[in-house]
XYZ file of C-alpha atoms in Angstrom:
249
model
C 21.406 7.670 -36.552
C 17.626 6.582 -35.332
C 19.093 4.979 -32.188
C 20.781 8.092 -31.298
C 17.582 10.164 -32.047
C 15.488 8.180 -29.500
C 18.135 8.457 -26.381
C 18.285 12.405 -27.326
C 14.393 12.423 -26.989
C 14.002 10.621 -24.328
C 16.342 12.304 -22.030
C 14.605 15.834 -23.064
C 11.002 13.780 -21.831
C 12.652 13.194 -18.744
C 14.337 9.683 -18.609
C 16.904 8.931 -17.477
C 19.276 5.280 -16.237
C 19.829 4.998 -12.321
C 21.175 2.750 -11.589
C 20.338 3.482 -7.648
C 21.098 0.508 -5.157
C 19.689 -0.006 -1.317
C 19.566 -3.081 0.271
C 20.857 -4.873 3.335
C 22.297 -8.102 4.942
C 21.164 -10.192 8.283
C 21.142 -12.348 10.544
C 19.324 -14.297 13.133
C 19.964 -16.559 15.608
C 17.018 -18.658 17.130
C 16.587 -19.952 21.157
C 13.821 -22.368 22.055
C 13.864 -25.884 20.282
C 12.168 -25.437 17.034
C 14.989 -27.979 15.538
C 13.802 -26.391 11.521
C 14.281 -22.660 13.191
C 17.915 -22.358 14.697
C 18.783 -19.441 12.524
C 18.608 -17.003 9.428
C 20.957 -15.633 7.031
C 18.748 -13.338 4.526
C 20.191 -10.579 1.967
C 17.468 -7.938 0.464
C 18.503 -5.823 -1.961
C 17.061 -3.072 -4.576
C 17.648 -1.647 -7.937
C 16.011 1.898 -8.755
C 17.184 0.490 -12.930
C 15.315 3.869 -14.740
C 13.278 6.626 -14.203
C 10.800 8.565 -16.742
C 8.870 12.226 -15.503
C 9.094 11.180 -11.979
C 8.188 7.687 -12.335
C 11.365 5.392 -11.480
C 11.423 0.727 -12.276
C 12.429 -1.075 -9.138
C 13.651 -4.200 -9.287
C 14.207 -5.808 -6.549
C 14.633 -9.644 -4.690
C 15.773 -10.981 -1.042
C 16.832 -14.597 -0.535
C 16.899 -16.359 3.124
C 18.264 -19.865 4.189
C 16.972 -21.150 7.322
C 19.589 -23.002 9.629
C 18.196 -25.595 11.775
C 19.683 -28.183 14.524
C 20.725 -31.485 13.447
C 22.523 -33.754 15.697
C 24.622 -32.932 18.243
C 26.160 -29.597 18.640
C 25.548 -28.554 15.310
C 22.876 -25.626 15.303
C 23.545 -24.071 11.121
C 22.325 -27.101 9.092
C 21.017 -24.974 6.078
C 17.293 -26.522 6.171
C 15.198 -23.962 3.559
C 16.008 -21.556 0.876
C 13.362 -19.108 0.451
C 13.493 -16.416 -2.562
C 11.888 -13.337 -3.955
C 11.743 -11.248 -7.729
C 9.492 -8.971 -8.364
C 10.000 -5.537 -10.743
C 7.347 -2.029 -10.434
C 7.289 1.543 -10.302
C 7.336 4.117 -7.429
C 7.021 8.076 -7.347
C 8.517 9.622 -4.703
C 6.775 12.413 -2.647
C 9.108 14.838 -0.615
C 9.052 12.997 2.472
C 6.863 9.967 0.861
C 6.887 7.537 -1.923
C 4.280 4.951 -3.570
C 4.605 2.355 -5.154
C 2.985 -1.055 -6.649
C 4.896 -4.190 -7.517
C 4.378 -7.567 -8.807
C 6.198 -10.009 -7.108
C 7.358 -13.891 -7.089
C 8.004 -15.901 -4.640
C 9.177 -19.165 -4.107
C 10.088 -21.542 -1.017
C 11.586 -24.280 -0.509
C 13.758 -27.218 1.430
C 17.096 -28.353 1.121
C 18.196 -31.919 0.906
C 14.445 -32.731 1.387
C 12.065 -34.654 -0.326
C 9.070 -31.447 -1.050
C 6.180 -32.535 0.757
C 4.079 -29.381 0.030
C 5.197 -26.842 -2.893
C 4.758 -22.980 -2.463
C 4.735 -20.370 -4.731
C 2.618 -17.155 -5.436
C 2.619 -14.184 -7.866
C 1.505 -10.984 -6.416
C 0.446 -7.665 -6.857
C 0.915 -5.024 -3.870
C 0.446 -1.464 -3.394
C 2.694 0.490 -1.219
C 2.714 3.176 0.838
C 5.963 4.567 2.944
C 7.920 6.658 3.698
C 11.664 4.507 5.067
C 14.662 5.326 2.636
C 17.281 2.464 3.591
C 19.404 4.769 1.961
C 19.631 7.277 5.126
C 19.817 6.613 8.271
C 17.194 6.579 10.438
C 16.205 9.886 11.926
C 15.794 10.164 15.732
C 12.172 10.975 17.030
C 9.822 9.819 13.324
C 8.023 7.052 13.515
C 8.576 5.361 9.973
C 6.464 3.066 8.201
C 6.078 0.822 5.378
C 2.247 -0.490 4.552
C 1.481 -2.889 2.473
C -1.312 -4.498 0.813
C -1.529 -7.412 -1.923
C -3.375 -8.980 -4.185
C -2.311 -12.829 -4.961
C -2.488 -13.593 -8.520
C -5.284 -16.367 -9.414
C -6.822 -18.510 -12.080
C -9.165 -21.122 -12.844
C -7.547 -21.728 -16.130
C -3.692 -20.902 -14.711
C -3.299 -23.235 -11.679
C 0.609 -22.415 -11.625
C -0.143 -18.502 -10.712
C -0.561 -19.805 -7.270
C 0.321 -22.976 -5.704
C 0.396 -23.894 -1.628
C -0.595 -20.738 0.069
C -4.710 -20.347 1.008
C -4.338 -16.465 1.394
C -6.370 -14.174 -1.208
C -4.916 -11.123 -0.077
C -2.680 -9.620 2.332
C -1.707 -7.150 4.295
C 1.390 -5.844 6.191
C 2.395 -2.396 8.558
C 5.476 -2.193 9.887
C 6.881 0.737 12.186
C 10.631 1.516 13.298
C 11.275 4.387 15.896
C 15.036 5.466 16.874
C 15.254 6.767 20.105
C 16.622 10.463 19.849
C 20.185 9.521 22.342
C 23.281 10.051 22.035
C 24.221 10.339 18.525
C 26.185 7.052 16.942
C 24.905 4.904 19.920
C 20.887 4.758 19.843
C 17.958 2.967 21.200
C 15.228 1.304 18.612
C 12.275 -0.348 17.965
C 9.796 -1.713 16.159
C 6.509 -3.809 14.781
C 5.543 -5.681 12.354
C 2.136 -6.575 11.712
C 1.055 -9.152 9.095
C -2.294 -11.017 8.043
C -3.401 -13.275 5.351
C -6.855 -13.318 4.181
C -7.788 -16.970 2.702
C -10.252 -18.229 0.571
C -12.543 -18.683 3.513
C -11.658 -15.238 4.966
C -9.336 -16.616 7.875
C -7.175 -14.511 8.501
C -2.938 -15.542 9.118
C -1.328 -13.680 11.175
C 1.757 -12.807 12.844
C 3.323 -10.419 15.205
C 7.326 -9.997 15.228
C 8.615 -8.075 17.986
C 12.047 -6.175 17.761
C 14.405 -4.328 20.448
C 18.176 -3.161 20.490
C 20.860 -0.260 18.912
C 20.926 1.692 16.227
C 25.136 2.003 15.116
C 25.835 4.468 13.358
C 29.186 4.149 11.019
C 30.577 6.231 8.664
C 28.359 5.731 5.231
C 25.298 3.535 6.916
C 24.228 2.065 9.966
C 23.767 -1.426 11.504
C 20.779 -2.410 13.977
C 21.746 -5.445 16.861
C 18.530 -6.444 18.487
C 16.520 -9.434 20.153
C 13.178 -10.224 19.702
C 10.754 -12.402 19.167
C 7.550 -13.032 17.170
C 4.442 -13.841 19.685
C 1.892 -15.000 17.181
C 2.820 -16.212 14.041
C -0.242 -18.247 12.755
C 0.524 -17.580 8.481
C 1.006 -21.205 7.648
C 4.597 -21.636 6.972
C 7.876 -20.685 8.723
C 6.616 -20.334 11.704
C 8.533 -19.609 14.935
C 6.091 -18.529 17.130
C 7.451 -18.406 20.626
C 11.550 -18.116 19.496
C 13.356 -15.169 21.089
C 16.256 -14.683 18.897
C 19.446 -12.195 18.625
C 19.685 -9.880 15.273
C 22.296 -8.356 13.153
C 21.607 -5.671 10.379
C 23.589 -4.283 8.035
C 22.365 -1.743 6.151
C 24.199 -0.891 1.855
């Protein structure tokens, strides 16, 4: 009886379960001669679990597998695996949303000795007009802005290990050219930099151009790209061109 009463109170106070999901899968094949950067497989997912008075709880994460060059013709030897798990809250407005999330990110090597542990916990603030569940509308500049603050404490050494940053920022932009209805050109740019404890910058720039392909239910992106600058200190791929395929769901 008490449980039923509490559920009724929550429902009338603007509470509701959602379990709405969005995400994408992505594959990249790199050129160049980077031994540990021959290819990348990635899957990212976000789940909106419940909403209370217009504020949504979000659980999200991604998994990367980096593949490298081995002996002979082998191009897809698993080398490194990365993951991110996080949660937080978002508030949606008419065509934009604001979020406050907590990330736990960890980087691993596969079948080899780990000479430097690398993981962190980070509070980040986001502001965006992008929703993966919807098609990119041609002629609109989509953006995602993030500001992150790394959690550190002199008595809790494990909060952030191996990463020198005290905070970082990210700006991503996407533009689909209004040409055609099912297949349209697009380009996007990603600008990132960490700021270390010594106030040094660790920048990364990524540029992609390709075609957006609309399917029956969602959208795929086929593109070529490059990182002309990559000094962030981990998983660098500066100057290596790549061919990519991304499918949203």
